[in-house]
PDB file of C-alpha atoms in Angstrom:
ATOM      1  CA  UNK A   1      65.412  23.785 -25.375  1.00  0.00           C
ATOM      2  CA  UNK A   2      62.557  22.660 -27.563  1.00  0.00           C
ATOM      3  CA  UNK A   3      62.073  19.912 -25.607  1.00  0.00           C
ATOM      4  CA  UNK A   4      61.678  22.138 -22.532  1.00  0.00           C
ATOM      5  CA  UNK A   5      59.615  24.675 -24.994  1.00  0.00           C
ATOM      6  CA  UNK A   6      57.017  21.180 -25.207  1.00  0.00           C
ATOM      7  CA  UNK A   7      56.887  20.342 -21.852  1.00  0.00           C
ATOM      8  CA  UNK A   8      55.642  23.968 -21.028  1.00  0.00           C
ATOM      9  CA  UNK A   9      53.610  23.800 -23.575  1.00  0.00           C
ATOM     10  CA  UNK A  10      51.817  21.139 -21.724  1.00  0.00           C
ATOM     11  CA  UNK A  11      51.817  23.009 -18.249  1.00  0.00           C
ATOM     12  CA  UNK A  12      48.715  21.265 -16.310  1.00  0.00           C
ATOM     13  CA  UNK A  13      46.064  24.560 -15.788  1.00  0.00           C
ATOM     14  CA  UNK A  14      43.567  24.143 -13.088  1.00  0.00           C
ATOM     15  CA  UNK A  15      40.181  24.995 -13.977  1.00  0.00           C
ATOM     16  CA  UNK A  16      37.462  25.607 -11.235  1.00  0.00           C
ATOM     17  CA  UNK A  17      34.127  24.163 -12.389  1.00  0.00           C
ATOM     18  CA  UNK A  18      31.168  25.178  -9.997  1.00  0.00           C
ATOM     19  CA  UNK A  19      29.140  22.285  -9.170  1.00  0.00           C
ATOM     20  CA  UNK A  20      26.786  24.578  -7.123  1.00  0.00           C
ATOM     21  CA  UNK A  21      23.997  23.869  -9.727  1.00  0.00           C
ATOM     22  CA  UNK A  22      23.934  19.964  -8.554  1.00  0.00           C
ATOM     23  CA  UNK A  23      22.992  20.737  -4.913  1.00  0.00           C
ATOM     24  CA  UNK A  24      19.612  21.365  -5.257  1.00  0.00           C
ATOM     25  CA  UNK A  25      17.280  24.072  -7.330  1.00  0.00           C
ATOM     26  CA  UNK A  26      18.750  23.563 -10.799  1.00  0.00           C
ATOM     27  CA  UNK A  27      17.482  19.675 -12.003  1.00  0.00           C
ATOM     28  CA  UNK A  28      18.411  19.872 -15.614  1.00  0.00           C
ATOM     29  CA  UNK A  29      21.369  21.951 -15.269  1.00  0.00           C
ATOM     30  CA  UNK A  30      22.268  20.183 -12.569  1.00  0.00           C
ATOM     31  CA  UNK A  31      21.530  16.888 -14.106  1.00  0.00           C
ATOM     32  CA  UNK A  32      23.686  18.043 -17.316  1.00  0.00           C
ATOM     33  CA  UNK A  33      26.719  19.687 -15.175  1.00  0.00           C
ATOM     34  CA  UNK A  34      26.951  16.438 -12.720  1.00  0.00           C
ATOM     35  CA  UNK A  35      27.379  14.155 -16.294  1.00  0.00           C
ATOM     36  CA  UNK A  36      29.785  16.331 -17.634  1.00  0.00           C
ATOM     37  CA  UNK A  37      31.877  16.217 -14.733  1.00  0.00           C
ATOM     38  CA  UNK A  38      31.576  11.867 -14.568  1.00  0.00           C
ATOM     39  CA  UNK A  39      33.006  11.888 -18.396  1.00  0.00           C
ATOM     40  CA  UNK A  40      35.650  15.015 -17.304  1.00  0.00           C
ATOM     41  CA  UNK A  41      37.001  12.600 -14.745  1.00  0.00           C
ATOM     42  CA  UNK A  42      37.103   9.179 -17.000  1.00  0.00           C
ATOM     43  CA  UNK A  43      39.465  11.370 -19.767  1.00  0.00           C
ATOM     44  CA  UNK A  44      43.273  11.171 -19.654  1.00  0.00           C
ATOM     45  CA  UNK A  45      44.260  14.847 -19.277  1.00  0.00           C
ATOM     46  CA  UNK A  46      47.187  16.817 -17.852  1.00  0.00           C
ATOM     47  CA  UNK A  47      44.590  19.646 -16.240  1.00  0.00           C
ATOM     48  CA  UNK A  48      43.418  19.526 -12.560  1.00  0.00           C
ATOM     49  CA  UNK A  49      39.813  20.519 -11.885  1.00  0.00           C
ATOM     50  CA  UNK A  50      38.365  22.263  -8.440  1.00  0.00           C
ATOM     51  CA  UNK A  51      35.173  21.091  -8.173  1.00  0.00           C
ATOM     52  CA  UNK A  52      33.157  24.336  -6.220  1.00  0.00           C
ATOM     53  CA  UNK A  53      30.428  22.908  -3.993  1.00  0.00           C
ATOM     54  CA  UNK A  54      28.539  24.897  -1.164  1.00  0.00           C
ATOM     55  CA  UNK A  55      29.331  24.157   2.366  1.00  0.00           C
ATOM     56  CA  UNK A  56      26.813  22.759   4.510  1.00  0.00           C
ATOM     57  CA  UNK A  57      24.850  21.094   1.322  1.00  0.00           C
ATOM     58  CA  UNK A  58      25.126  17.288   0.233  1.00  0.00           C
ATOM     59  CA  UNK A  59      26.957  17.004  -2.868  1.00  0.00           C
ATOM     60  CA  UNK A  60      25.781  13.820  -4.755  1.00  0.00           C
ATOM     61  CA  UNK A  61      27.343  10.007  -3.767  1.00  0.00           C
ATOM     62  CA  UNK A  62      28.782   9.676  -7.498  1.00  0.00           C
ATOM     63  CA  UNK A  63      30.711  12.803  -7.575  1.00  0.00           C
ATOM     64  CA  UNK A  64      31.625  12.250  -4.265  1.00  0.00           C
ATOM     65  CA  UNK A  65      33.434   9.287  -4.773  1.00  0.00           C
ATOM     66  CA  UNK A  66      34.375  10.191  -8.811  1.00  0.00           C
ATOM     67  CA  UNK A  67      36.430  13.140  -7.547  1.00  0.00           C
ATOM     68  CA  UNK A  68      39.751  12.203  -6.002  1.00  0.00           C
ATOM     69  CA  UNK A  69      43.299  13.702  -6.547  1.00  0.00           C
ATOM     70  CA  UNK A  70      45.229  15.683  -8.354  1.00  0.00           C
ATOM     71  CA  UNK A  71      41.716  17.054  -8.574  1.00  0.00           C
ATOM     72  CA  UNK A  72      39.790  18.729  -5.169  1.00  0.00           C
ATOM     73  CA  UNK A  73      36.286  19.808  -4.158  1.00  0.00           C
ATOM     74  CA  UNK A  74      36.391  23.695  -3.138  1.00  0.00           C
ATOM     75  CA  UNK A  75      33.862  24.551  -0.805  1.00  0.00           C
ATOM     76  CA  UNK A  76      32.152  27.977  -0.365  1.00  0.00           C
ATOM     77  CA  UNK A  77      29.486  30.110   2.263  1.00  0.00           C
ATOM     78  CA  UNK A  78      28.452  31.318  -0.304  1.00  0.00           C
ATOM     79  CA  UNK A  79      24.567  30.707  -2.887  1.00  0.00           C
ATOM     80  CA  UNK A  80      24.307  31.014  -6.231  1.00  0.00           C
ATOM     81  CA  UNK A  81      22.788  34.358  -7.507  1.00  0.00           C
ATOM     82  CA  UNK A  82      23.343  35.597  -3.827  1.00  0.00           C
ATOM     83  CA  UNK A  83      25.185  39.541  -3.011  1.00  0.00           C
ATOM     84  CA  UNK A  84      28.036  37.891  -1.138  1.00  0.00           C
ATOM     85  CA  UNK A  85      29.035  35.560  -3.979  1.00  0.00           C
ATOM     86  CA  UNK A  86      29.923  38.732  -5.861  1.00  0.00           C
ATOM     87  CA  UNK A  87      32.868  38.814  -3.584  1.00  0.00           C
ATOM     88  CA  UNK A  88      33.808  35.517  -1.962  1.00  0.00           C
ATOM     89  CA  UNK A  89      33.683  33.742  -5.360  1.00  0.00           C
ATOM     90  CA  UNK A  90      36.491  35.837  -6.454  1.00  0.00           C
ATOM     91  CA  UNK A  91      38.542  35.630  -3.341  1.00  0.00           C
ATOM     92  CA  UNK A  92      38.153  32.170  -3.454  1.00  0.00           C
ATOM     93  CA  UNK A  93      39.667  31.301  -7.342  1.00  0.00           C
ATOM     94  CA  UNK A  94      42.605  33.433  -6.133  1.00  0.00           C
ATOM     95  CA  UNK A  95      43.284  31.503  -3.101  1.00  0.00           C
ATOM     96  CA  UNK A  96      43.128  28.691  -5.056  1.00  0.00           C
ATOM     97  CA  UNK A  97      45.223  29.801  -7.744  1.00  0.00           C
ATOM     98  CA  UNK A  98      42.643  29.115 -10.073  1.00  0.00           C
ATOM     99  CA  UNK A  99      43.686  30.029 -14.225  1.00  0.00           C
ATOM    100  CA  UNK A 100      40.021  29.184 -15.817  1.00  0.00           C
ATOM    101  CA  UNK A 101      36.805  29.342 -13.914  1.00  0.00           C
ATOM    102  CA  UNK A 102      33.509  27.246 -15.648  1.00  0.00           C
ATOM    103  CA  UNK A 103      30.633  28.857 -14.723  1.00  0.00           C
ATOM    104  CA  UNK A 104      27.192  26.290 -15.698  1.00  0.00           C
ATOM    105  CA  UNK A 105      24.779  29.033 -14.905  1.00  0.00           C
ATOM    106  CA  UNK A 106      24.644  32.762 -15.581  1.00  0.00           C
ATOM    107  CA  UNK A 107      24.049  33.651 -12.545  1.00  0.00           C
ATOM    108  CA  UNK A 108      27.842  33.575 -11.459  1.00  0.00           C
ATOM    109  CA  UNK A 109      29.512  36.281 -10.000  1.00  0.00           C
ATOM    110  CA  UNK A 110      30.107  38.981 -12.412  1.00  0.00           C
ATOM    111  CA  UNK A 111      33.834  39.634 -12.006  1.00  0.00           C
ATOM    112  CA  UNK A 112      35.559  36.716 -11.036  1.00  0.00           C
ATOM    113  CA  UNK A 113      39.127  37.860 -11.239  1.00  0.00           C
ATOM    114  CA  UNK A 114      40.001  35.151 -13.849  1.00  0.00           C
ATOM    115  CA  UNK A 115      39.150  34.320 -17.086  1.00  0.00           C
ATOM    116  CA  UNK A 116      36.017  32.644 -17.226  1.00  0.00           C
ATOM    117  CA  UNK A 117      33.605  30.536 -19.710  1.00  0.00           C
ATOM    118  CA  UNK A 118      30.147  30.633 -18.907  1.00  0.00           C
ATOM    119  CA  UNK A 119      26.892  28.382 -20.183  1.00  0.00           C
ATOM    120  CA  UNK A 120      23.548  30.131 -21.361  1.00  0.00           C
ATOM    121  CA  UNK A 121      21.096  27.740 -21.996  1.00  0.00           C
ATOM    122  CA  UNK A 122      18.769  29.978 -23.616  1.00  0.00           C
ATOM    123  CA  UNK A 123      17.207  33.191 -23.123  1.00  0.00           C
ATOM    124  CA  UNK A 124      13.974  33.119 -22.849  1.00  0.00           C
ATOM    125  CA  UNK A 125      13.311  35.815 -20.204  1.00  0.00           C
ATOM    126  CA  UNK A 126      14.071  38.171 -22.796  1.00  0.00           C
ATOM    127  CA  UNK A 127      12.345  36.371 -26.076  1.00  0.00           C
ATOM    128  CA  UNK A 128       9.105  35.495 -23.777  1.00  0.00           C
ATOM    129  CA  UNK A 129       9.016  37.854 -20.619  1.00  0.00           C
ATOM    130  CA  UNK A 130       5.682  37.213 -19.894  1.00  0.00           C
ATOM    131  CA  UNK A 131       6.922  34.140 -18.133  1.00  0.00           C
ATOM    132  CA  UNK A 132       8.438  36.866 -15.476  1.00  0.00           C
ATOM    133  CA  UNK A 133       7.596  39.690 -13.422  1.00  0.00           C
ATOM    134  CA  UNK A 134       8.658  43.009 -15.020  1.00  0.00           C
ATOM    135  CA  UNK A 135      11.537  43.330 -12.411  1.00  0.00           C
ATOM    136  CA  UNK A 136      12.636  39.536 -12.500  1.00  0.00           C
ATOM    137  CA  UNK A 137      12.870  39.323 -16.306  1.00  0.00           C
ATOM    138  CA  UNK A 138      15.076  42.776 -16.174  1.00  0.00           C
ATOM    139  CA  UNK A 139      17.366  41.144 -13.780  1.00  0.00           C
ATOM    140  CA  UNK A 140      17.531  38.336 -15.982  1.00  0.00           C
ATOM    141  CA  UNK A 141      18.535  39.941 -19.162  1.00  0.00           C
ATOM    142  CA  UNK A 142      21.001  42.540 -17.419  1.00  0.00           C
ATOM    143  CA  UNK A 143      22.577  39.497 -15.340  1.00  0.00           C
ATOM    144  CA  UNK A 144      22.897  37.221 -18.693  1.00  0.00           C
ATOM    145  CA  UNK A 145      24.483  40.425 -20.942  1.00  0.00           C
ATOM    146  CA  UNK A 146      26.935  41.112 -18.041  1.00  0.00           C
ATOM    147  CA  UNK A 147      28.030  37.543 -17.565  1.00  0.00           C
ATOM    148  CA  UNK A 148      28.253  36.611 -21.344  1.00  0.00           C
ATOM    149  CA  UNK A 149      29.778  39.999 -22.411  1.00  0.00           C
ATOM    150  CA  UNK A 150      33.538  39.602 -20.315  1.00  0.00           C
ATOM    151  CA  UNK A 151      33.328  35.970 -20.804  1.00  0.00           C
ATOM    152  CA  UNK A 152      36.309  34.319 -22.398  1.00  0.00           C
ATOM    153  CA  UNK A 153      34.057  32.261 -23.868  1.00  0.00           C
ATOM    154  CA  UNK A 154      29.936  31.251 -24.240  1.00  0.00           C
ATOM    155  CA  UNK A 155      28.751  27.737 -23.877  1.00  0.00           C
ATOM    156  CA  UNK A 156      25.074  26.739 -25.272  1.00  0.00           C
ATOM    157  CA  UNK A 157      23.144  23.650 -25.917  1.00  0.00           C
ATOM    158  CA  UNK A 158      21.799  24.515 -29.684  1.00  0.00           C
ATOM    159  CA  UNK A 159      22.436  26.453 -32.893  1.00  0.00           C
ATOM    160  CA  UNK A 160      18.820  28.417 -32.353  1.00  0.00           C
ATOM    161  CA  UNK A 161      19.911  29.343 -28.765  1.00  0.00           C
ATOM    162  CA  UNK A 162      23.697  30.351 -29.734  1.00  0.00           C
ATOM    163  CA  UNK A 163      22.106  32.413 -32.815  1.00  0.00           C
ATOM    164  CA  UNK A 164      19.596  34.156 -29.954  1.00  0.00           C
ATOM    165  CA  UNK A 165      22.567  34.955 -28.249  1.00  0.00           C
ATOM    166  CA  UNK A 166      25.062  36.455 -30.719  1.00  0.00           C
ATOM    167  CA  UNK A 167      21.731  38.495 -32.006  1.00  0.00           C
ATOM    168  CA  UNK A 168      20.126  39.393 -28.802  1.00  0.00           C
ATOM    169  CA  UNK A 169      23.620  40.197 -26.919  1.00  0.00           C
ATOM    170  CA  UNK A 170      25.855  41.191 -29.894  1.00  0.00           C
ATOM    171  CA  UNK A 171      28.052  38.102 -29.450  1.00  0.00           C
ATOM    172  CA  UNK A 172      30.355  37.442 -31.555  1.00  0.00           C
ATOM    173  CA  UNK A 173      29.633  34.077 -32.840  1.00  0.00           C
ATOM    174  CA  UNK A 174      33.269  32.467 -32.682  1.00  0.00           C
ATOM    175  CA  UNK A 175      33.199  33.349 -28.426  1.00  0.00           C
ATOM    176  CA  UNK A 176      30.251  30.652 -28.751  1.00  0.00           C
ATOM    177  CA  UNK A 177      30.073  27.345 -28.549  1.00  0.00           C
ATOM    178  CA  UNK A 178      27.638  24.657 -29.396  1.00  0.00           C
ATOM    179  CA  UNK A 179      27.705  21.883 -27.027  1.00  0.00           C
ATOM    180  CA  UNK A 180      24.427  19.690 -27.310  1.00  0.00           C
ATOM    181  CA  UNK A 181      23.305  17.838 -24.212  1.00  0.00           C
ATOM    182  CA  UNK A 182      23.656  13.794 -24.400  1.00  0.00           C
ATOM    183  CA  UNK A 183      20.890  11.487 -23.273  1.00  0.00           C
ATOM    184  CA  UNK A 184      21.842   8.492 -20.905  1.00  0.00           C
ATOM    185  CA  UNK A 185      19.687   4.907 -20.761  1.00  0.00           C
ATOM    186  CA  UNK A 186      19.859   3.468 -17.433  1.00  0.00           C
ATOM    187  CA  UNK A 187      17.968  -0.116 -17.253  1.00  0.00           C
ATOM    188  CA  UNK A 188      14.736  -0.226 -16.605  1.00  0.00           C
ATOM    189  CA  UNK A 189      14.813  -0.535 -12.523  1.00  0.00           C
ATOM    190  CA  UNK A 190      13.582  -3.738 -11.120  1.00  0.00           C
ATOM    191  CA  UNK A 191      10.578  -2.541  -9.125  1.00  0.00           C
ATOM    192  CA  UNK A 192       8.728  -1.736 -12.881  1.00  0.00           C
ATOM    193  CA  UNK A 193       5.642  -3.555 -13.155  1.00  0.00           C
ATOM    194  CA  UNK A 194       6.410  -6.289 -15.915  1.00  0.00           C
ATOM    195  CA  UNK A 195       5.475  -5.264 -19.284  1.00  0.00           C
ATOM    196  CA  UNK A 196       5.448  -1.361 -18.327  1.00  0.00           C
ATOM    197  CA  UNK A 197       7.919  -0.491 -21.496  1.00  0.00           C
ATOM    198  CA  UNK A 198       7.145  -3.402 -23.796  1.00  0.00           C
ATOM    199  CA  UNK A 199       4.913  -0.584 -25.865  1.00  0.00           C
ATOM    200  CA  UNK A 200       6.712   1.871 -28.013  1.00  0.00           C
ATOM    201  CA  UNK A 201       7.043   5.460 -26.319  1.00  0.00           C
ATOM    202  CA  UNK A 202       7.084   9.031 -26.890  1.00  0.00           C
ATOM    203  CA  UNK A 203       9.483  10.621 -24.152  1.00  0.00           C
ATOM    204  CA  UNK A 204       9.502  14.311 -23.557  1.00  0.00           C
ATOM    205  CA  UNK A 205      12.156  15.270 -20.896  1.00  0.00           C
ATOM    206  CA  UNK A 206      11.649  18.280 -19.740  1.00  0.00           C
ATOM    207  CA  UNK A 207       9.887  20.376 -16.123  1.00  0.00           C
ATOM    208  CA  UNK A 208       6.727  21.884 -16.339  1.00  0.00           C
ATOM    209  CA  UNK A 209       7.441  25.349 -16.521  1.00  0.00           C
ATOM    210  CA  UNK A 210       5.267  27.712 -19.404  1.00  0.00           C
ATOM    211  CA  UNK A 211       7.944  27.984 -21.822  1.00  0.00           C
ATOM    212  CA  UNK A 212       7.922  24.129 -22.160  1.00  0.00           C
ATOM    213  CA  UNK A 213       4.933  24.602 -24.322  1.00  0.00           C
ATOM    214  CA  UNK A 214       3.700  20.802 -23.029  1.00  0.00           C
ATOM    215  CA  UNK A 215       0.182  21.859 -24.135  1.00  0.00           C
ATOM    216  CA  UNK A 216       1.272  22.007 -27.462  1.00  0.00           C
ATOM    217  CA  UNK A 217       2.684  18.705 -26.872  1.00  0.00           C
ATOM    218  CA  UNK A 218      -0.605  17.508 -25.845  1.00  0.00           C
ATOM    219  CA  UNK A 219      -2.647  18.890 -28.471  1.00  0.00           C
ATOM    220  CA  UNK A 220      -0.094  17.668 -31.340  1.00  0.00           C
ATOM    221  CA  UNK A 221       0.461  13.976 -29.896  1.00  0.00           C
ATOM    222  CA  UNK A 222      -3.721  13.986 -29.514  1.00  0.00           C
ATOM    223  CA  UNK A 223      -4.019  14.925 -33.437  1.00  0.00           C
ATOM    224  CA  UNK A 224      -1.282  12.267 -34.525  1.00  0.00           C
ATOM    225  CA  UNK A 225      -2.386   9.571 -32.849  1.00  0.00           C
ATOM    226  CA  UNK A 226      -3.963   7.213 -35.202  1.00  0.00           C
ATOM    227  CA  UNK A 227      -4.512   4.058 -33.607  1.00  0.00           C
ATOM    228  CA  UNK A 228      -4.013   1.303 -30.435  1.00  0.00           C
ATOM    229  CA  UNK A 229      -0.365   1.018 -32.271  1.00  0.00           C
ATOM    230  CA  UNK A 230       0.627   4.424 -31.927  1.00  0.00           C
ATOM    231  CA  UNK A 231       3.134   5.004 -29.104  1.00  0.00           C
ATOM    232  CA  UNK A 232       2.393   5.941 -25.610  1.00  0.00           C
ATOM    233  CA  UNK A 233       3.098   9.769 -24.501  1.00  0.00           C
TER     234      UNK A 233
END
């Protein structure tokens, strides 16, 4: 009997990650989501994973050919952040007798039918809302303190961002989690001129939106720089 106890103890559970984020609109989350699922798939583990991707859009070549069974790709009609995801996301993880859904993004549907973890990057629409119009910035903060307040569980990339969140949206901080993002080096690709990265470098990796503060960046790296030694921006 205990051995039996064990062995259910180990019962595989198949978690639905959404991979929505990696077809297009979302390049760091995106970026981040499609690495996590490469090192998800190189573990030993007893769960299985369906892998949500929207029908009709390319999912990338690597994923593509990473994901093969016990694990599945689950495709859906359905957009991101769109009215009918509020419904055929649900009816979907109960088709697929789904017991944990991952959502990357907040913008997820809101009742998913099973229990869920969801990732909040940050929240800046609500620390900086100039960035926004009035009514985005509202639908922002109400969409981010619905999603995060059922969750099972809160992933975010920092301690400042996970203390925003437990402040901001009365989290408890045990329901969150600090999971920093990793950096991968590729080689240099072939078609660099020769010599390109021989200097030293300053790398910022990040978009161009306001709340990047790259001016700053600008303005700092122009008052530190001391010399033809000091490293390229």
């Amino acid at each position: 009997m205990q051995a039996a106890a064990r062995k259910k103890e180990t019962t595989t559970a198949h978690i639905a990650l959404d991979l929505r984020v990696t077809q297009g609109g979302y390049p760091g989350i995106g970026r981040a989501v499609e690495g996590l699922v490469m090192e998800l798939l190189r573990l030993p583990q007893p769960h299985r994973f369906a892998f949500i991707r929207q029908a009709g859009r390319p999912l990338g070549a690597a994923l593509t050919a990473a994901i093969r069974p016990p694990h599945h790709t689950l495709p859906i009609g359905t957009a991101l952040r769109s009215p009918q995801d509020q419904v055929s996301l649900p009816m979907l993880l109960r088709q697929d007798r789904v017991d944990l859904y991952h959502s990357p993004y907040y913008g997820m549907a809101l009742r998913p039918g099973v229990p869920y973890v969801v990732a909040v990057h940050d929240i800046i629409p609500l620390l900086f809302p100039r960035y926004w119009s009035r009514p985005t910035a509202a639908l922002i903060r109400a969409w981010q303190r619905q999603a995060t307040r059922n969750a099972a569980g809160v992933i975010t990339g920092s301690m400042a961002a996970a203390k925003d969140l437990a402040r901001i949206y009365h989290l408890n901080r045990d329901r969150i989690t600090v999971t920093p993002w990793g950096v991968v080096w590729r080689p240099v690709p072939a078609a660099a001129p020769p010599g390109a990265f021989d200097r030293p470098y300053l790398l910022c990796v990040c978009t161009n939106k306001p709340h990047k503060n790259l001016e700053r960046l600008v303005d700092a790296y122009a008052q530190a720089h001391d010399g033809p030694e000091f490293p390229d921006l």
